[in-house]
């Protein structure tokens, strides 16, 4: 009789990974203040810490036979034009001629109040767009991260209980997931 596979929640793994990245950033910053390391050195250190943590996590998960449960919320019901509708900006701006005298002053004050309200509303709209974009970016990162780890842990059926194969798979996937970042930092150092 085979024991049932243990599953981790995708949200939990993403939250823990975000915390690891935050702790890495803080650690690199706090240790870099005293040593005045270059940006490239800090990037190498950060990637090394994240790579080591990812390697240990994948090795442990593969050895124990862990899997990932897809508890990612479904956003397929979202319609693409629902937020702003069919609003499209006009290419023509109106021309306003203001008369001289008291009528011109009152019109100028009313236009000033109207433009102030319009600027406030546009600021609120831009803030909503910013937070919505940030939400979409985090959702995409979560999905990519989840899919990558789900692919790694799909091999846990083969590697369960075998530390050698678990180490080989973990080092391979860690190299693939972080190796291109090391190459980018190296190329940046060469061409700078």
XYZ file of C-alpha atoms in Angstrom:
192
model
C 0.000 0.000 0.000
C 1.437 3.379 -1.065
C 1.239 6.247 1.421
C -0.773 9.217 0.238
C 1.277 12.101 -1.216
C 1.564 15.211 0.945
C 0.518 18.469 -0.732
C 1.562 22.034 0.021
C -0.725 24.981 -0.681
C 0.535 27.165 -3.502
C -0.391 30.342 -1.623
C 1.627 29.262 1.414
C 4.688 28.479 -0.686
C 4.426 31.855 -2.439
C 4.083 33.744 0.861
C 7.055 31.920 2.396
C 9.104 32.576 -0.743
C 8.222 36.265 -0.624
C 9.353 36.361 3.002
C 12.650 34.667 2.059
C 13.223 37.280 -0.630
C 12.428 40.103 1.818
C 14.778 38.667 4.459
C 17.471 38.274 1.789
C 17.116 41.905 0.752
C 17.309 43.081 4.357
C 20.303 40.829 5.082
C 22.206 41.991 2.009
C 21.435 45.618 2.822
C 22.443 45.370 6.474
C 25.666 43.505 5.734
C 26.446 45.720 2.737
C 26.306 48.920 4.770
C 29.481 47.960 6.647
C 31.419 46.570 3.681
C 30.479 49.007 0.873
C 30.042 46.216 -1.659
C 29.216 47.000 -5.281
C 25.771 46.432 -6.755
C 27.081 43.415 -8.658
C 28.443 41.855 -5.472
C 25.115 42.443 -3.744
C 23.276 40.814 -6.646
C 25.576 37.790 -6.518
C 25.076 37.506 -2.764
C 21.290 37.854 -3.032
C 21.035 35.298 -5.813
C 23.278 32.914 -3.882
C 21.121 33.126 -0.750
C 17.905 32.684 -2.732
C 19.465 29.870 -4.780
C 20.647 28.021 -1.676
C 17.230 28.360 -0.040
C 15.479 27.195 -3.220
C 17.899 24.278 -3.535
C 17.304 23.139 0.070
C 13.523 23.525 -0.300
C 13.407 21.560 -3.562
C 15.716 18.846 -2.225
C 13.566 18.429 0.881
C 10.333 18.451 -1.125
C 11.604 15.973 -3.693
C 13.020 13.671 -1.027
C 9.794 13.713 0.996
C 7.621 13.329 -2.124
C 5.754 16.611 -1.735
C 3.330 17.977 -4.284
C 1.706 21.364 -4.790
C -2.028 21.911 -4.532
C -3.471 24.491 -6.900
C -5.399 26.823 -4.605
C -4.910 29.786 -6.893
C -8.134 31.825 -7.231
C -9.810 31.721 -10.621
C -10.125 35.053 -12.406
C -11.543 33.740 -15.650
C -14.880 35.453 -15.035
C -13.290 38.893 -15.334
C -14.381 40.658 -18.516
C -11.825 42.814 -20.245
C -14.021 45.917 -20.668
C -15.771 45.794 -17.306
C -13.596 48.290 -15.425
C -13.733 51.302 -17.734
C -16.320 50.170 -20.281
C -15.847 51.422 -23.800
C -14.320 54.751 -22.806
C -11.839 56.096 -25.281
C -10.046 59.426 -25.036
C -11.081 62.188 -27.396
C -8.435 63.538 -29.713
C -9.879 67.087 -29.823
C -9.642 69.518 -26.943
C -12.268 72.208 -26.630
C -11.335 75.829 -27.122
C -12.694 78.171 -24.454
C -12.803 81.927 -25.026
C -13.428 83.851 -21.858
C -14.768 87.365 -21.961
C -13.219 90.237 -20.045
C -14.762 91.628 -16.901
C -16.743 89.990 -14.089
C -18.152 87.262 -16.371
C -14.644 86.197 -17.341
C -13.539 86.073 -13.713
C -16.547 83.938 -12.684
C -16.028 81.634 -15.670
C -12.326 81.318 -14.838
C -13.125 80.435 -11.211
C -15.702 77.830 -12.314
C -13.248 76.342 -14.820
C -10.558 76.270 -12.137
C -12.911 74.394 -9.759
C -13.934 72.032 -12.561
C -10.324 71.296 -13.532
C -9.419 70.730 -9.865
C -12.208 68.169 -9.553
C -11.144 66.562 -12.840
C -7.517 66.323 -11.679
C -8.588 64.774 -8.359
C -10.750 62.213 -10.182
C -7.928 61.410 -12.612
C -5.514 60.990 -9.688
C -7.895 58.524 -8.050
C -8.290 56.687 -11.371
C -4.510 56.502 -11.844
C -4.129 55.159 -8.314
C -6.716 52.462 -9.034
C -4.916 51.583 -12.268
C -1.573 51.421 -10.413
C -2.883 49.083 -7.698
C -4.719 46.964 -10.263
C -1.511 46.679 -12.319
C 0.448 45.730 -9.203
C -2.173 43.079 -8.415
C -1.936 41.676 -11.955
C 1.882 41.632 -11.748
C 1.832 39.750 -8.435
C -0.752 37.336 -9.851
C 1.468 36.646 -12.858
C 4.529 36.120 -10.650
C 2.577 33.764 -8.418
C 1.366 31.772 -11.400
C 4.837 31.476 -12.940
C 6.371 30.570 -9.580
C 3.621 28.058 -8.844
C 3.872 26.436 -12.271
C 7.663 26.139 -11.966
C 7.522 24.484 -8.544
C 4.612 22.289 -9.566
C 6.740 21.042 -12.460
C 9.644 20.336 -10.089
C 7.453 18.512 -7.582
C 5.860 16.442 -10.339
C 9.187 14.535 -10.223
C 8.675 13.728 -6.521
C 7.098 10.378 -7.433
C 10.487 9.331 -8.867
C 12.659 10.923 -6.171
C 10.724 10.100 -3.000
C 13.070 8.525 -0.450
C 16.172 8.787 -2.692
C 18.443 11.629 -1.587
C 20.848 11.253 -4.533
C 18.236 11.711 -7.251
C 16.572 14.455 -5.183
C 19.874 16.347 -5.041
C 20.445 15.931 -8.795
C 16.959 17.211 -9.676
C 17.208 20.079 -7.162
C 20.610 21.275 -8.411
C 19.441 20.999 -12.027
C 16.261 23.011 -11.499
C 18.001 25.562 -9.264
C 20.626 26.059 -11.962
C 17.948 26.485 -14.602
C 15.797 28.881 -12.580
C 18.628 31.093 -11.295
C 21.472 30.440 -13.721
C 20.192 32.897 -16.314
C 20.113 35.628 -13.645
C 23.754 34.952 -12.764
C 24.588 35.159 -16.487
C 22.757 38.499 -16.792
C 24.634 39.949 -13.803
C 27.924 38.658 -15.238
C 27.184 40.162 -18.664
C 26.236 43.452 -17.018
C 29.577 43.440 -15.207
C 31.500 42.721 -18.427
C 29.766 45.357 -20.571
C 29.696 48.112 -17.946
